[in-house]
Coordinates of N, CA, C and O in Angstrom, one line a residue:
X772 N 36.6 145.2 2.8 CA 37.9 144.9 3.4 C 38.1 145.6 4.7 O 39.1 145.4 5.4
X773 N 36.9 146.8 5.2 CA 37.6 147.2 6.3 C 36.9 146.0 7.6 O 37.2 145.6 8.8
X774 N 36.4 145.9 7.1 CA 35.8 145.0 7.9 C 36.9 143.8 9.0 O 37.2 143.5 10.2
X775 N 37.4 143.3 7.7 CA 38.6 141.6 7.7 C 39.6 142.9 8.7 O 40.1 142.6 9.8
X776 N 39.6 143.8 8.3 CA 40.8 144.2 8.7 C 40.7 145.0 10.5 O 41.6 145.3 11.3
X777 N 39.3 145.2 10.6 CA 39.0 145.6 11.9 C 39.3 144.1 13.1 O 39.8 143.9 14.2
X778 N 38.7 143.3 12.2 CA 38.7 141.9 13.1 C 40.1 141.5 13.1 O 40.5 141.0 14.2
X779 N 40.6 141.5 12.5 CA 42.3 141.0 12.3 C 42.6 142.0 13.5 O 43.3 141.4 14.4
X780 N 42.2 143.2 13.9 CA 42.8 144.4 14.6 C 42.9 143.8 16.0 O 43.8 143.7 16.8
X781 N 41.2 143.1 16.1 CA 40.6 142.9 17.4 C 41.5 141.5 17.5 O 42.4 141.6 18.3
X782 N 41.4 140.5 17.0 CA 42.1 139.2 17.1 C 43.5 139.8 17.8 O 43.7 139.8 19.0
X783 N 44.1 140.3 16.9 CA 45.3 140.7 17.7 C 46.3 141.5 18.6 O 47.5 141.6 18.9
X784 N 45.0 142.1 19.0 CA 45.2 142.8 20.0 C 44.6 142.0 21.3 O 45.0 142.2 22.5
X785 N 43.8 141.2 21.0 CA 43.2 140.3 22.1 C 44.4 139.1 22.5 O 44.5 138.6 23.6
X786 N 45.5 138.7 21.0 CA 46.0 137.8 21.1 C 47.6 138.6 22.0 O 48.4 138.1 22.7
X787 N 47.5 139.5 21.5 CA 48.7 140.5 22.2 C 48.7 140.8 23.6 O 49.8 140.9 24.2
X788 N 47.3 140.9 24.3 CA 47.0 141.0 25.5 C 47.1 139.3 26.4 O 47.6 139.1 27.4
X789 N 46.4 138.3 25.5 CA 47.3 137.0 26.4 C 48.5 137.0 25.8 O 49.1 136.2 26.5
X790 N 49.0 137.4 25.3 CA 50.9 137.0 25.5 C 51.6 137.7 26.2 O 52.7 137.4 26.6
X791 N 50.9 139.0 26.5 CA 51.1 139.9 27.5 C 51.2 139.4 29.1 O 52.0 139.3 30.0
X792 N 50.0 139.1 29.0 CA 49.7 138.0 30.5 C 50.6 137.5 30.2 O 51.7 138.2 30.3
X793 N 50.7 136.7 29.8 CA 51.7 134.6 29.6 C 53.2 135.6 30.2 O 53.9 135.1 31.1
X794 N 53.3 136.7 29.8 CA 54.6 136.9 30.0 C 55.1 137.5 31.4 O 56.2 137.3 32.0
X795 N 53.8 138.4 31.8 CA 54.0 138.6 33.1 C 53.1 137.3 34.5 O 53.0 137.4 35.8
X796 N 52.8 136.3 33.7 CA 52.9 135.2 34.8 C 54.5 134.4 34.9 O 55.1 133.8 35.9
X797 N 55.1 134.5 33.2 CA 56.6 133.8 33.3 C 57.2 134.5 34.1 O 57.6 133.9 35.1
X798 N 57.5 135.8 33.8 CA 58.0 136.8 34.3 C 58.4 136.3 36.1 O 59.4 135.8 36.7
X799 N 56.8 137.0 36.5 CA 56.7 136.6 38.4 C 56.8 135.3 39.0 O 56.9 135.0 40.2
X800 N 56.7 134.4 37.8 CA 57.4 132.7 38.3 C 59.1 132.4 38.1 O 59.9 131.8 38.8
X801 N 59.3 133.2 37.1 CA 61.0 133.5 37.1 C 61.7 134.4 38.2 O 62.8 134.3 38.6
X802 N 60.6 135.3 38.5 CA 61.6 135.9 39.8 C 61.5 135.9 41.0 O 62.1 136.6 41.8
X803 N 60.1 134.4 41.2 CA 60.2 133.6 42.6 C 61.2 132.4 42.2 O 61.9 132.3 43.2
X804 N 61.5 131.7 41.4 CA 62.2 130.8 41.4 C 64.3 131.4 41.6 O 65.3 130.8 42.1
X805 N 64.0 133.0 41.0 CA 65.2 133.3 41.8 C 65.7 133.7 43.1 O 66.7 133.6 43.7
X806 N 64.4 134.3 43.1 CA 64.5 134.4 45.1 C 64.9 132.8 45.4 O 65.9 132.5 46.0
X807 N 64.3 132.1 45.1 CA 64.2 130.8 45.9 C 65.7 130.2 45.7 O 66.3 129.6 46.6
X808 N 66.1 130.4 44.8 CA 67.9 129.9 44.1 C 68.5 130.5 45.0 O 68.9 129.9 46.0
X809 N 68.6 132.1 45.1 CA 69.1 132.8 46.0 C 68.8 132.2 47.4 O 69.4 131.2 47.5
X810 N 68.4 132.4 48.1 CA 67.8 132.0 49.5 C 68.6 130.3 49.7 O 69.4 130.0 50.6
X811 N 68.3 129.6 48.8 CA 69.3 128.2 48.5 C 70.2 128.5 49.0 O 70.7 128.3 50.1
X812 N 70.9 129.4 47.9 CA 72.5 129.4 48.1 C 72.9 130.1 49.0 O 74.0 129.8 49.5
X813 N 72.2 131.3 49.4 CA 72.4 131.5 51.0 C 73.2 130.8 52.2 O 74.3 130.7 52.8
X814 N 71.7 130.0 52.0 CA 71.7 128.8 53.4 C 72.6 127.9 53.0 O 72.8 127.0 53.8
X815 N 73.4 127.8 51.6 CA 74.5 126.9 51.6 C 75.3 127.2 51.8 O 76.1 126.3 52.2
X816 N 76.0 129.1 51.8 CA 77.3 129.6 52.0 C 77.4 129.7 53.4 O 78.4 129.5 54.0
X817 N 76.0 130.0 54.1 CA 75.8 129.8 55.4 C 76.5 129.0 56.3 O 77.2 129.3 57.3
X818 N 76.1 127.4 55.7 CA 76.3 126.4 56.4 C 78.0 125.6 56.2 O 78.6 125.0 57.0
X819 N 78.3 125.8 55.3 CA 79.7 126.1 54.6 C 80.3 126.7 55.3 O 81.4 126.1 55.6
X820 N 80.2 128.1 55.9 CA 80.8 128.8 57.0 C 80.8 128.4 58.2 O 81.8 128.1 58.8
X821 N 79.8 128.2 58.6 CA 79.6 127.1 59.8 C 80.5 126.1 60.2 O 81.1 125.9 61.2
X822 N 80.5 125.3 59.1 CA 81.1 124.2 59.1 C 83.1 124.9 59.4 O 83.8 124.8 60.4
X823 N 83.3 125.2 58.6 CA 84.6 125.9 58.4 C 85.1 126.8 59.9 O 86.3 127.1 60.2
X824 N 84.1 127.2 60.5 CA 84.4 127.8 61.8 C 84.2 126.6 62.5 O 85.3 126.4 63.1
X825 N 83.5 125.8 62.8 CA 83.9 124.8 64.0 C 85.0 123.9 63.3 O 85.6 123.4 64.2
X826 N 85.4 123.7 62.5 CA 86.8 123.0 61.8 C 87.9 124.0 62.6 O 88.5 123.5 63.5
X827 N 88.2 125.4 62.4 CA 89.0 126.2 62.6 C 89.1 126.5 64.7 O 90.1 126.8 65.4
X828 N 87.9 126.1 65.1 CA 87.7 126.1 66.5 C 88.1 124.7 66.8 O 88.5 124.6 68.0
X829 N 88.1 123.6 66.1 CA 88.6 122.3 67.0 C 90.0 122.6 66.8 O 90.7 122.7 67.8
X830 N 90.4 122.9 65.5 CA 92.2 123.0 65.4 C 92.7 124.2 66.3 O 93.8 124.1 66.8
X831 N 92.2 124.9 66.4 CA 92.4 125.6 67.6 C 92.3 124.9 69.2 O 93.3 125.0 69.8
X832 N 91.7 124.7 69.5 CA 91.5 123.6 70.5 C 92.7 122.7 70.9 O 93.3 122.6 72.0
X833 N 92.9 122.0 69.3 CA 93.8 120.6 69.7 C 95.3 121.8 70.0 O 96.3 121.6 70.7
X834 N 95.0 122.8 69.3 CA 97.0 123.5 69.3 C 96.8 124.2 70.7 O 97.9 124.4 71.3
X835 N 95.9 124.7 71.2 CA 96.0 125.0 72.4 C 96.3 124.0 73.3 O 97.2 124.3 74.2
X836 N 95.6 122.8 73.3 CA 95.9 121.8 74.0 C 97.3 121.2 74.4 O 97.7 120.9 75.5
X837 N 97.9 121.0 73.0 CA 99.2 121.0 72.5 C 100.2 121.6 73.3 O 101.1 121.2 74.1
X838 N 100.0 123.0 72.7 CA 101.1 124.0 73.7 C 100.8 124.3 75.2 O 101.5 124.9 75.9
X839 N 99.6 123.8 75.5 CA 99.7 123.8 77.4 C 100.7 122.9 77.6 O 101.6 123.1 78.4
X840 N 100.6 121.6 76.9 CA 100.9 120.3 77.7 C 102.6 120.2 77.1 O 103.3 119.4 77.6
X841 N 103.0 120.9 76.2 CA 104.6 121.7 76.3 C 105.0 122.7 76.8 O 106.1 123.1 76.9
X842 N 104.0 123.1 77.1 CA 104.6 124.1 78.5 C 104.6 123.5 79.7 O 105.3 124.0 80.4
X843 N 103.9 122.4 80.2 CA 103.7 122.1 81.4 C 105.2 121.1 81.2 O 106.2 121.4 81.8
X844 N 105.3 120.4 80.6 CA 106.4 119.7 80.5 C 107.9 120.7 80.5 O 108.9 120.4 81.0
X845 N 107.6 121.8 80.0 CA 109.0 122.7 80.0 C 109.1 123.4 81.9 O 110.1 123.4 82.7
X846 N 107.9 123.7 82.1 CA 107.9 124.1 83.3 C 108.4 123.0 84.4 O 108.6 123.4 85.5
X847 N 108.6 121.7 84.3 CA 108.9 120.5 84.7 C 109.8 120.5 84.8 O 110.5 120.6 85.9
X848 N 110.4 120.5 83.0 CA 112.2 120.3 83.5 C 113.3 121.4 83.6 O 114.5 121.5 83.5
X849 N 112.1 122.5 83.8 CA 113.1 123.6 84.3 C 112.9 123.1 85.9 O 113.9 122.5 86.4
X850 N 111.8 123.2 86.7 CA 112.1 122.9 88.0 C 112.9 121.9 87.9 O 113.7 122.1 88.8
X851 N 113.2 120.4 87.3 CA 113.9 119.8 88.1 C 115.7 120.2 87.6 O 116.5 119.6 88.4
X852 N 116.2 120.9 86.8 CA 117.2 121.5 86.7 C 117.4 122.4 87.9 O 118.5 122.4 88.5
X853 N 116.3 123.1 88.3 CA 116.7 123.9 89.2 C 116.8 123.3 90.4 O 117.7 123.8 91.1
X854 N 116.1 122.2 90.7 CA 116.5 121.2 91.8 C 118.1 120.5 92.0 O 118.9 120.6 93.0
X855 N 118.3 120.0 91.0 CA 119.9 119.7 90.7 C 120.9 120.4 90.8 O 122.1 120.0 91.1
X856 N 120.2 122.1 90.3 CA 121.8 122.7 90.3 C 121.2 124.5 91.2 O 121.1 125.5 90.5
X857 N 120.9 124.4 92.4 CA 119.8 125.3 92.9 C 120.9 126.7 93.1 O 120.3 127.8 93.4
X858 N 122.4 126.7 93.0 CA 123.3 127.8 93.4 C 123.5 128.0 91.5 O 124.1 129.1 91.2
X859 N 123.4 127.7 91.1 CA 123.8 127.5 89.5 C 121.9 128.4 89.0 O 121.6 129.1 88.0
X860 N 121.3 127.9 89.9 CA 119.6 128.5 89.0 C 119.7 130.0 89.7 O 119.4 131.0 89.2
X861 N 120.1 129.9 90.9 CA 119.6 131.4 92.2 C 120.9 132.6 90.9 O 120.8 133.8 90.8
X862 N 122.0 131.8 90.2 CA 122.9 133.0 89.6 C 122.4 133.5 88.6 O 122.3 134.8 88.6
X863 N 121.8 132.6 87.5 CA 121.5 132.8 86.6 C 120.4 133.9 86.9 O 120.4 135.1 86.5
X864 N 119.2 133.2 87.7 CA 118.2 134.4 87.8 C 118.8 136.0 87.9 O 118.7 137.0 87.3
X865 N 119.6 135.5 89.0 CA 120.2 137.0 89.6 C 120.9 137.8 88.5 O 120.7 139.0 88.6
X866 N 121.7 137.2 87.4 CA 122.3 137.5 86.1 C 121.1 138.2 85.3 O 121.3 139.1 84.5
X867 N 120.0 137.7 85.4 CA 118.7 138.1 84.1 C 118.5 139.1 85.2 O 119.1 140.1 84.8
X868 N 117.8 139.6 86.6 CA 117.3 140.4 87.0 C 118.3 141.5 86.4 O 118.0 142.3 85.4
X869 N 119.7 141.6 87.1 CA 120.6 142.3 86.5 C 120.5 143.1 85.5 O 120.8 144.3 85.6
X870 N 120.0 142.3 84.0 CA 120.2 142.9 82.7 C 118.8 143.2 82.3 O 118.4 144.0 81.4
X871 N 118.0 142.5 83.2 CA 116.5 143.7 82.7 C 116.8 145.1 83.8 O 116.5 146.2 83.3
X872 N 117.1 145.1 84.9 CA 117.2 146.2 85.6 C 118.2 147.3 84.6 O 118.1 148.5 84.3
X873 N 119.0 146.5 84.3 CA 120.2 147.9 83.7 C 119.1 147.9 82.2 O 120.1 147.9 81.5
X874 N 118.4 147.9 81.6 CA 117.6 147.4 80.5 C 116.5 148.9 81.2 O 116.4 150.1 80.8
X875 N 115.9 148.4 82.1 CA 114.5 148.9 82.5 C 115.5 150.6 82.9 O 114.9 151.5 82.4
X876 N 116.5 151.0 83.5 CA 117.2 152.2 83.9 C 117.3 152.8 82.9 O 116.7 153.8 83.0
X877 N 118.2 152.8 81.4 CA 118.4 153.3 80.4 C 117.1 153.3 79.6 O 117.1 153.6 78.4
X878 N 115.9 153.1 80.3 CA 114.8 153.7 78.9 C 114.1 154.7 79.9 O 113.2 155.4 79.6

């Protein structure tokens, strides 16, 4: 019996040594396939951002656009108010210098 029982030893230790392998080839193919998942999803949050900053740069764009061309329109119909009523625009100015100067003296 010691015999059966040496070869049983050797069988299974031989069979323990490939499952050994099998497990460190699963192993190093499991933790390139996670690099590779990883690196995926990377370049997907990546591009995701990407995208999301030139979205945030056109709406920026269009509102900058926006508030020039209401200001240029405000700056319009203040000049032509001030055209129409030019002793009525020279007071008022003169009234604001006034109250930032007494403004600008007390600090």
């Amino acid at each position: 019996m010691a015999r059966t029982t040496a070869a049983q030893t050797d069988v299974t230790t031989a069979d323990l040594q490939a499952q050994i392998a099998t497990l460190k080839e699963d192993i190093s193919a499991l933790t390139k396939t996670m690099a590779d998942y990883g690196t995926a999803q990377g370049k997907a949050a990546r591009t995701q951002a990407q995208e999301a900053l030139e979205e945030a740069r056109a709406k920026g764009a269009e509102q900058a656009a926006a508030l020039q061309k209401t200001a240029v329109e405000s700056y319009g119909q203040v000049e032509d108010k001030v055209r129409e009523n030019p002793s009525a625009s020279v007071g008022i100015a003169a009234g604001i210098g006034f109250l930032v100067g007494l403004v600008a003296a007390r600090r």
